Coordinates of N, CA, C and O in Angstrom, one line a residue:
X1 N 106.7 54.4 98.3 CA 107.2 55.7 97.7 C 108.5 55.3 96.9 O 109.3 54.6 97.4
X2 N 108.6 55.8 95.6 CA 109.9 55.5 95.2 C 110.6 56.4 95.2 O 110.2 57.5 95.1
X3 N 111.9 56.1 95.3 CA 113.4 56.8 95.7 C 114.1 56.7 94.7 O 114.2 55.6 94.2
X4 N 114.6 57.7 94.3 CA 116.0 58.1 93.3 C 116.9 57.9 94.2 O 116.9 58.1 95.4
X5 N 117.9 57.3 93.4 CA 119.0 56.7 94.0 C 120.1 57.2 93.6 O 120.2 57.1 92.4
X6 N 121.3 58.1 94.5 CA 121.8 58.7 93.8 C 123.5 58.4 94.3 O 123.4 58.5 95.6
X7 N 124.8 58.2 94.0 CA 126.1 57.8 94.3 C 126.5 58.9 94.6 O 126.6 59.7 93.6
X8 N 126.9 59.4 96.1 CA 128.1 60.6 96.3 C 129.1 60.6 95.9 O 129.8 60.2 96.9
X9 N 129.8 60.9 95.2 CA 131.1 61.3 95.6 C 131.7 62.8 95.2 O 130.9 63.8 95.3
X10 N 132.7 63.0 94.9 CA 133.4 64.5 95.2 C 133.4 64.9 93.2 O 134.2 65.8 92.8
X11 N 132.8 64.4 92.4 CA 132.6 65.0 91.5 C 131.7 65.7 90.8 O 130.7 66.0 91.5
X12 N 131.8 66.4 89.4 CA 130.8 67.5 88.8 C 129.6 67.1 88.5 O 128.6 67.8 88.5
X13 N 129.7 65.2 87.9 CA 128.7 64.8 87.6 C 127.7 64.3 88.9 O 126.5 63.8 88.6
X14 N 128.1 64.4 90.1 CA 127.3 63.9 91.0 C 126.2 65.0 91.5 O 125.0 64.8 91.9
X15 N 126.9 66.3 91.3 CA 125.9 67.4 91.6 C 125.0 67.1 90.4 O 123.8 66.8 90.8
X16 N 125.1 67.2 89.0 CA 124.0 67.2 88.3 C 123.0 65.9 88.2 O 121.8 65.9 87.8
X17 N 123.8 64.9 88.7 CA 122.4 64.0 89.3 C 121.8 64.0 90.1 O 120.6 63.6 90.0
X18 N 122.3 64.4 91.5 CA 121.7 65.1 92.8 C 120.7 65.9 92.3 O 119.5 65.7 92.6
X19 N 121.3 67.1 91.0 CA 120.3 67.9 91.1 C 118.8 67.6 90.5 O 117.7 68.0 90.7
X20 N 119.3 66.6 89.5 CA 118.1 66.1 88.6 C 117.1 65.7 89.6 O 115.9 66.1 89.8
X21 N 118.2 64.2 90.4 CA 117.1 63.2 91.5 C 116.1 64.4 92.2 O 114.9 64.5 92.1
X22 N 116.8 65.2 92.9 CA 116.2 66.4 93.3 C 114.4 67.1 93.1 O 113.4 67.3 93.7
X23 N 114.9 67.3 91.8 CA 113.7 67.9 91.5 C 112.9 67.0 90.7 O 111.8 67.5 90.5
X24 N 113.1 66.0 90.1 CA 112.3 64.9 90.0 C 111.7 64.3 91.1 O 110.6 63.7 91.0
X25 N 112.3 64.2 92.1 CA 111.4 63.6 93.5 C 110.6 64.7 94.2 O 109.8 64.2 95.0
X26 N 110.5 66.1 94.1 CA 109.9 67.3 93.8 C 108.9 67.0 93.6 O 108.1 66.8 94.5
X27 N 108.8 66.9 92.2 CA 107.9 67.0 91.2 C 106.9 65.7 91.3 O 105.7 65.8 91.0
X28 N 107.4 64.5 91.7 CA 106.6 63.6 91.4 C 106.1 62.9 93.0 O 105.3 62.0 93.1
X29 N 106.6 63.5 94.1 CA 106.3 63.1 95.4 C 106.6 62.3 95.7 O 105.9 61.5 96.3
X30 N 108.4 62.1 95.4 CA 109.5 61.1 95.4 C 110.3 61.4 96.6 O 110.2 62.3 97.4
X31 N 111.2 60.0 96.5 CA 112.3 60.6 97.7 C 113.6 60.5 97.0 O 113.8 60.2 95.9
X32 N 114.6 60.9 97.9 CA 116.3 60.9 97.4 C 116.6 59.8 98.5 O 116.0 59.7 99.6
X33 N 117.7 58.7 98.0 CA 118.5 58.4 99.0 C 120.3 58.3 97.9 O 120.8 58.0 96.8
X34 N 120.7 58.9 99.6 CA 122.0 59.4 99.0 C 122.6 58.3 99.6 O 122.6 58.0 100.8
X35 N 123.5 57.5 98.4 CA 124.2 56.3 98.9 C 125.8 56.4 98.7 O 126.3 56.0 97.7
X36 N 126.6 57.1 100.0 CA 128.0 56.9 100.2 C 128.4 56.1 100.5 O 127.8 55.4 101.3
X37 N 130.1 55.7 99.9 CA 130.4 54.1 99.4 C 132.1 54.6 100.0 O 132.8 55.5 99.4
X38 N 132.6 53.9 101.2 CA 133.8 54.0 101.7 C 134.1 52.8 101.2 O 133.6 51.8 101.7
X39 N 134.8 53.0 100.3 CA 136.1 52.1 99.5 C 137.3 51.1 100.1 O 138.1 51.6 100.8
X40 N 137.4 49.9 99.8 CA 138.0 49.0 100.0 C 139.9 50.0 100.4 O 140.7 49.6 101.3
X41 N 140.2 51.1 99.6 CA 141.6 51.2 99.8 C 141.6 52.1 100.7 O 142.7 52.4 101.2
X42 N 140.3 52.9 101.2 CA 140.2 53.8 102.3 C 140.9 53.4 103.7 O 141.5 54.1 104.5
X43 N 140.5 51.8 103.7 CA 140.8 51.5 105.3 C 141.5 49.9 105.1 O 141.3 49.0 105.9
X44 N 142.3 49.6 104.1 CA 143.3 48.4 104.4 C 144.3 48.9 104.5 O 145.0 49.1 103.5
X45 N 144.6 49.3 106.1 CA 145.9 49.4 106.8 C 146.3 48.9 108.0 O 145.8 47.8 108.1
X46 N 146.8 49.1 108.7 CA 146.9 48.0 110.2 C 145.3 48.7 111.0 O 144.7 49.8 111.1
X47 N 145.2 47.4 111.5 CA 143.7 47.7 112.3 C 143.4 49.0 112.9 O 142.3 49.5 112.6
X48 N 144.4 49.6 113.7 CA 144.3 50.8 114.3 C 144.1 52.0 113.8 O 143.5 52.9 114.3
X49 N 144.9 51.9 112.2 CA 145.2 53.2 111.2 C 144.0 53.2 110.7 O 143.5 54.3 110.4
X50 N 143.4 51.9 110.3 CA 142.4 51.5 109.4 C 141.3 51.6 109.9 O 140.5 51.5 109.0
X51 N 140.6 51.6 111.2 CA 139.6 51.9 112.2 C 139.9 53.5 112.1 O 138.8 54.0 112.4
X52 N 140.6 54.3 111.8 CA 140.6 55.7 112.3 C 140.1 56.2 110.6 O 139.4 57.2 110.4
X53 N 140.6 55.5 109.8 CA 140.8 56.2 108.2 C 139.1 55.9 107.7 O 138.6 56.7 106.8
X54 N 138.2 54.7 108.3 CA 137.4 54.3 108.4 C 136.2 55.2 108.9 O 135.1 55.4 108.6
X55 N 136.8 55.6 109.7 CA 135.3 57.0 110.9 C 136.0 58.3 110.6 O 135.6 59.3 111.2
X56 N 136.9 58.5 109.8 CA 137.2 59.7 109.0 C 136.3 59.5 108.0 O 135.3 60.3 107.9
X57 N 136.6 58.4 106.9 CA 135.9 58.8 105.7 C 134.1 58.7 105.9 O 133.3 59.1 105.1
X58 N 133.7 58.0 107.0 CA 132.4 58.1 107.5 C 131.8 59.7 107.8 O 130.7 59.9 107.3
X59 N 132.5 60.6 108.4 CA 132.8 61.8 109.1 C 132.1 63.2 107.7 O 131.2 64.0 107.5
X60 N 133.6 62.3 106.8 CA 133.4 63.5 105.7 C 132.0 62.8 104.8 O 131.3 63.8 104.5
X61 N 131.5 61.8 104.5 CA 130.3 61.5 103.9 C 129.4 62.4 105.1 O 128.8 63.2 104.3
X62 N 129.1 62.6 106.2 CA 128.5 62.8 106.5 C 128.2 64.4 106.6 O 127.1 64.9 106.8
X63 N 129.4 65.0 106.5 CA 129.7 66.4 106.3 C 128.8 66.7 105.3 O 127.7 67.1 105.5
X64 N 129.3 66.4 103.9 CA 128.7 66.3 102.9 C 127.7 66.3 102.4 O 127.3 67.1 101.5
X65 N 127.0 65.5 102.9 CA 125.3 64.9 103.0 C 124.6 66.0 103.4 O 123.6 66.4 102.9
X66 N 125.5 66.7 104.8 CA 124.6 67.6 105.2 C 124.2 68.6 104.8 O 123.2 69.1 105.1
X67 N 125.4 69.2 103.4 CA 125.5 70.2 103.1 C 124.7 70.2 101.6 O 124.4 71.1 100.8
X68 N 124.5 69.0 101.5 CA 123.4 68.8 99.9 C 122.4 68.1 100.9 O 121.5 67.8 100.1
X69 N 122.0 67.7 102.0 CA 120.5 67.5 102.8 C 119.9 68.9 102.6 O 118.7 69.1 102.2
X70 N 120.8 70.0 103.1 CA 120.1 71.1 103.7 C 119.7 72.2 102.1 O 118.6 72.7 101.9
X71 N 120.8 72.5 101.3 CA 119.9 72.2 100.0 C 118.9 71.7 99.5 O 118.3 72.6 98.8
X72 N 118.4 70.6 99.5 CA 117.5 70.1 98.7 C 116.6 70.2 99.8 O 115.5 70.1 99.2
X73 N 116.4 70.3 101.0 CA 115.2 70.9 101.6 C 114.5 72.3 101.7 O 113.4 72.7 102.0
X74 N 115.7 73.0 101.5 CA 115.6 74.5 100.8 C 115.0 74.7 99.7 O 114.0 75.4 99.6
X75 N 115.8 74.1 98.5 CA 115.1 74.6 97.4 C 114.5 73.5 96.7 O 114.3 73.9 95.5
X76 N 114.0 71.9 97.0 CA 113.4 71.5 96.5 C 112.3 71.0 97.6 O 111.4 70.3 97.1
X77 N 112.2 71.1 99.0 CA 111.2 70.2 99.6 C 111.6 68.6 100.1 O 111.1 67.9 101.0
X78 N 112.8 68.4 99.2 CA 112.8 67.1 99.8 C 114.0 66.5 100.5 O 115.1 66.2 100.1
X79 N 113.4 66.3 101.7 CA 114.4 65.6 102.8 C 115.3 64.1 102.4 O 114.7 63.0 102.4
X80 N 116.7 64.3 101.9 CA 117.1 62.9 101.6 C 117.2 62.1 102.7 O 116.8 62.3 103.8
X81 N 117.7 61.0 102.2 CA 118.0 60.2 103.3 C 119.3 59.7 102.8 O 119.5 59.6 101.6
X82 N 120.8 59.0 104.0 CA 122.1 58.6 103.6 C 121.9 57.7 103.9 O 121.1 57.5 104.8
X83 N 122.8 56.6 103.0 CA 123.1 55.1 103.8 C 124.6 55.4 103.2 O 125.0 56.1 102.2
X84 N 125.2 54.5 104.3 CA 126.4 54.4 104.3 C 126.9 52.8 104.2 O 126.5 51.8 104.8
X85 N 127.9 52.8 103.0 CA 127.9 51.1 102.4 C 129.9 51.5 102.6 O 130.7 52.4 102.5
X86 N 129.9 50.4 102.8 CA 131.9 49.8 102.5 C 131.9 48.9 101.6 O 131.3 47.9 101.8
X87 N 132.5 49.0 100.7 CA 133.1 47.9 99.7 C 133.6 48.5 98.4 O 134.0 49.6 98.1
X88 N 133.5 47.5 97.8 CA 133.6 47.6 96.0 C 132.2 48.7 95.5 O 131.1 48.5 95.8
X89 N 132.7 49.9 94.7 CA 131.5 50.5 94.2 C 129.9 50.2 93.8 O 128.7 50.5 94.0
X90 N 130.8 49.1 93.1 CA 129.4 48.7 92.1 C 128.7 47.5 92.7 O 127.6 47.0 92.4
X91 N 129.4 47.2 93.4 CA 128.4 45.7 94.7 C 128.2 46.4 95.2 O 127.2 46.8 94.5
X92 N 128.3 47.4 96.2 CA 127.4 47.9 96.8 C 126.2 48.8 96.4 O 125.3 49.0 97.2
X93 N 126.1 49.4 95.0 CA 125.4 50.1 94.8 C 124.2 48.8 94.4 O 123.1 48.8 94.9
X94 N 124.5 47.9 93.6 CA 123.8 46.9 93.2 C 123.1 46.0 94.8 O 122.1 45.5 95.1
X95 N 124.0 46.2 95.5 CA 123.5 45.2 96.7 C 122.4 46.2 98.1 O 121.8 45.8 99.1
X96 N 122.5 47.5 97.3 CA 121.7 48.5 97.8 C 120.6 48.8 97.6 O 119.8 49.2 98.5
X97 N 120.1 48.7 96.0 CA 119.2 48.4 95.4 C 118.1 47.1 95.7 O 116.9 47.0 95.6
X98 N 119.2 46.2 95.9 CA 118.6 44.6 96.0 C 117.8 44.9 97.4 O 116.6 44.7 97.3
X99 N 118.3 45.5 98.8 CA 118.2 45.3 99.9 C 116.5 46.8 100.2 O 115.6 46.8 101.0
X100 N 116.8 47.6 99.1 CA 115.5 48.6 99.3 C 114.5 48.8 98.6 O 114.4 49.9 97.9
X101 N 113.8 48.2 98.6 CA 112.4 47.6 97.3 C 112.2 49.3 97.2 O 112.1 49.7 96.1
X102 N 112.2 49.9 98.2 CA 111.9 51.2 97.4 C 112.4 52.2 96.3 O 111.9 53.2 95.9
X103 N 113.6 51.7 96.0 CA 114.6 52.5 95.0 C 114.0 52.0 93.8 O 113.8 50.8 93.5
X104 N 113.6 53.1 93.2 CA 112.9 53.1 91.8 C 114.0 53.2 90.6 O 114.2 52.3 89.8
X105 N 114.6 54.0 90.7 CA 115.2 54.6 89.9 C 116.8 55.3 90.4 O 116.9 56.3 91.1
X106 N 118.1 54.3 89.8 CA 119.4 55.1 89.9 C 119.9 56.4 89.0 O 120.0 56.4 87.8
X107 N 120.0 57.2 89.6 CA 120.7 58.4 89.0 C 122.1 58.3 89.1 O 122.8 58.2 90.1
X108 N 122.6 58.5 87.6 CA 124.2 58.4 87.8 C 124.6 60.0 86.9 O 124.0 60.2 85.8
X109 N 125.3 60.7 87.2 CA 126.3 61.7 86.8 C 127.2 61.5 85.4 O 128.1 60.8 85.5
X110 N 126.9 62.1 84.1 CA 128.3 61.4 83.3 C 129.1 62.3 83.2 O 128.9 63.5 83.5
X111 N 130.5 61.8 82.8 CA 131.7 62.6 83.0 C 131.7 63.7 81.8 O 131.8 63.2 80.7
X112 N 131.5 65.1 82.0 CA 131.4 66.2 81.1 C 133.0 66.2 79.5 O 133.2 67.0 78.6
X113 N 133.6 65.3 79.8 CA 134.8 65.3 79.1 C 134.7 64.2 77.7 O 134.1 63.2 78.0
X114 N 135.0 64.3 76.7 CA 134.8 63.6 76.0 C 135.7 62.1 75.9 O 136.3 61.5 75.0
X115 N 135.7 61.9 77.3 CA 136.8 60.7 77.0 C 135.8 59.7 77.7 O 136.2 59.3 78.8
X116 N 134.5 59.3 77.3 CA 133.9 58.2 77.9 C 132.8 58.9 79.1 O 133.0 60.1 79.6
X117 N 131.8 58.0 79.5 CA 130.9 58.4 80.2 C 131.5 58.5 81.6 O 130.8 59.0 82.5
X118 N 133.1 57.9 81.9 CA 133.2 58.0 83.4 C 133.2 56.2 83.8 O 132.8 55.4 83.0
X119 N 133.8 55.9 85.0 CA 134.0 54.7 85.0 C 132.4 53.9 85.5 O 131.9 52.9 85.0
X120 N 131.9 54.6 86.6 CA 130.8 54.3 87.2 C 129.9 53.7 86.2 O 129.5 52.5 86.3
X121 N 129.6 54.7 85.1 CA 128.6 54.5 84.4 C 128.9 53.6 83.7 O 128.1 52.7 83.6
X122 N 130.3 53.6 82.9 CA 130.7 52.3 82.0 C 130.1 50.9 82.8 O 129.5 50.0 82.4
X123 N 130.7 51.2 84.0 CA 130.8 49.5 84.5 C 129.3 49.1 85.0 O 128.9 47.9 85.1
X124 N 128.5 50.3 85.3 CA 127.2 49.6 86.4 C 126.1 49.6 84.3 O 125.4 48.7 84.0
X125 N 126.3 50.5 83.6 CA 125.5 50.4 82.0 C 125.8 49.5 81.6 O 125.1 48.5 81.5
X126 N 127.5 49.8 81.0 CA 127.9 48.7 80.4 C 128.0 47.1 80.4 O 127.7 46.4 79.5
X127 N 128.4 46.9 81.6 CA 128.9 45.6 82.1 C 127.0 45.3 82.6 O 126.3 44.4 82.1
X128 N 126.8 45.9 83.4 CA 125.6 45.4 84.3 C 124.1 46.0 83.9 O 123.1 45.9 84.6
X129 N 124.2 46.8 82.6 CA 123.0 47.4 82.3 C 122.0 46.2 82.1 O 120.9 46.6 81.8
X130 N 122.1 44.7 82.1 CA 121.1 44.2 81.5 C 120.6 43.2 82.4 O 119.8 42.3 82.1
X131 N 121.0 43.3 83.6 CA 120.7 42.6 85.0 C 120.0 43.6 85.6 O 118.9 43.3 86.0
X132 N 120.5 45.0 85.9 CA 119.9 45.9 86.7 C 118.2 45.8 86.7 O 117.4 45.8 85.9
X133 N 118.3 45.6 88.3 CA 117.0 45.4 88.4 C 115.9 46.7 88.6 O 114.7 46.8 88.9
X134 N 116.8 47.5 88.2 CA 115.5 49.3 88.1 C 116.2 50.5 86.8 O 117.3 50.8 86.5
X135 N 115.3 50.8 86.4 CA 115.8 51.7 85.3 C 117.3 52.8 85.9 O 117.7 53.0 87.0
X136 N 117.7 53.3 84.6 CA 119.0 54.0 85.1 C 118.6 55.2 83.9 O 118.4 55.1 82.7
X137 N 118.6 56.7 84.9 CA 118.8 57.8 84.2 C 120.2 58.4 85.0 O 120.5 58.5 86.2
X138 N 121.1 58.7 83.2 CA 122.3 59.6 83.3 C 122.0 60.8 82.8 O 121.5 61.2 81.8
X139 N 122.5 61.4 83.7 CA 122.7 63.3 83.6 C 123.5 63.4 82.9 O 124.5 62.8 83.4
X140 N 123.8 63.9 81.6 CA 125.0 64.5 81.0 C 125.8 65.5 81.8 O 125.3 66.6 82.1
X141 N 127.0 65.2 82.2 CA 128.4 66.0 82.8 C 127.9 67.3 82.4 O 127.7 68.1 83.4
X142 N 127.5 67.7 81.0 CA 128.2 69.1 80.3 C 126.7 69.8 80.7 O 126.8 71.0 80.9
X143 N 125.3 69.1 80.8 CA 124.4 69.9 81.0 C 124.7 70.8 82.3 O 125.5 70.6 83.2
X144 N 123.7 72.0 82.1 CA 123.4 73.5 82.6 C 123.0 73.4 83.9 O 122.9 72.2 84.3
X145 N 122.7 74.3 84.8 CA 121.5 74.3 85.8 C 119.7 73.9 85.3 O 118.7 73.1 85.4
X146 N 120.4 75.3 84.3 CA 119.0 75.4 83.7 C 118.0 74.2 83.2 O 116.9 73.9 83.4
X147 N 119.4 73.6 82.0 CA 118.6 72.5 81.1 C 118.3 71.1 82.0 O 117.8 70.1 81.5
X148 N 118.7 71.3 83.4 CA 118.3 70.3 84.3 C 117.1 70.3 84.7 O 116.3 69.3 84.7
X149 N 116.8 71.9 85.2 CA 115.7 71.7 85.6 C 114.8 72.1 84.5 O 113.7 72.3 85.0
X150 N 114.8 72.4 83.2 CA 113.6 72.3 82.1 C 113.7 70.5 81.5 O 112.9 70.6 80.6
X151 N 114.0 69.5 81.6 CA 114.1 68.3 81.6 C 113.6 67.9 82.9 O 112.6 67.2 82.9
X152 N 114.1 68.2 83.9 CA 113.1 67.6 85.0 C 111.4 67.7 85.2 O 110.9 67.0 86.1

């Protein structure tokens, strides 16, 4: 089965990839996997602080998940699935891919502002668009609900 692959985080462009991955895995008898990425500066603090800041930010990924799981079973049918990665953004999304022969396709969010597509996209397009080992669809930031789901 192939899986849309999609990066959480707390921005506008991640809903409009969510929503795309969504109903493209809908539509074609796909899956979602939702890949949250706790960050190198989240938990370098003394062991103790840094173990606690660590199963916090695990906590709220998972909060989250639930609350776009139970969405996209609602209104599109399809049950995601989370993996949870620590590190550098873009190794892990690349080392996530490597590790799940099933990820077809990454969906990335672009930043609705005209100051550049957003860092994500710059660095995994830009820098790494020609290694990536699976195609990459970006959502325009500025698109609609609507014009999401008449493109999907």
């Amino acid at each position: 089965m192939r899986k849309f692959l999609v990066v959480m985080d707390s921005s506008p462009e991640f809903l409009n990839a969510l929503r795309y991955a969504a109903i493209r895995a809908s539509k074609t008898g796909g899956a979602v996997e939702i890949l949250g990425i706790i960050g190198p500066e989240e938990f370098q603090h003394w062991l103790g602080v840094g173990e606690a800041m660590r199963s916090e930010a695990r906590e709220r990924i998972e909060a989250h998940f639930e609350v776009f799981s139970k969405w996209m079973i609602e209104k599109e049918g399809v049950e995601p699935e989370l993996v949870i990665r620590e590190g550098e953004k873009v190794s892990e999304i690349l080392a996530q891919i490597k590790e799940d022969p099933e990820v077809g396709i990454l969906v990335l969010g672009a930043n609705p502002s005209g100051d550049g597509p957003g860092p994500l996209v710059s660095q995994l397009v830009g820098h790494q668009g020609g290694v990536l080992p699976v195609p990459v669809t970006i959502v325009p930031g500025s698109m609609t609900k609507e014009a999401i789901i008449a493109v999907s």
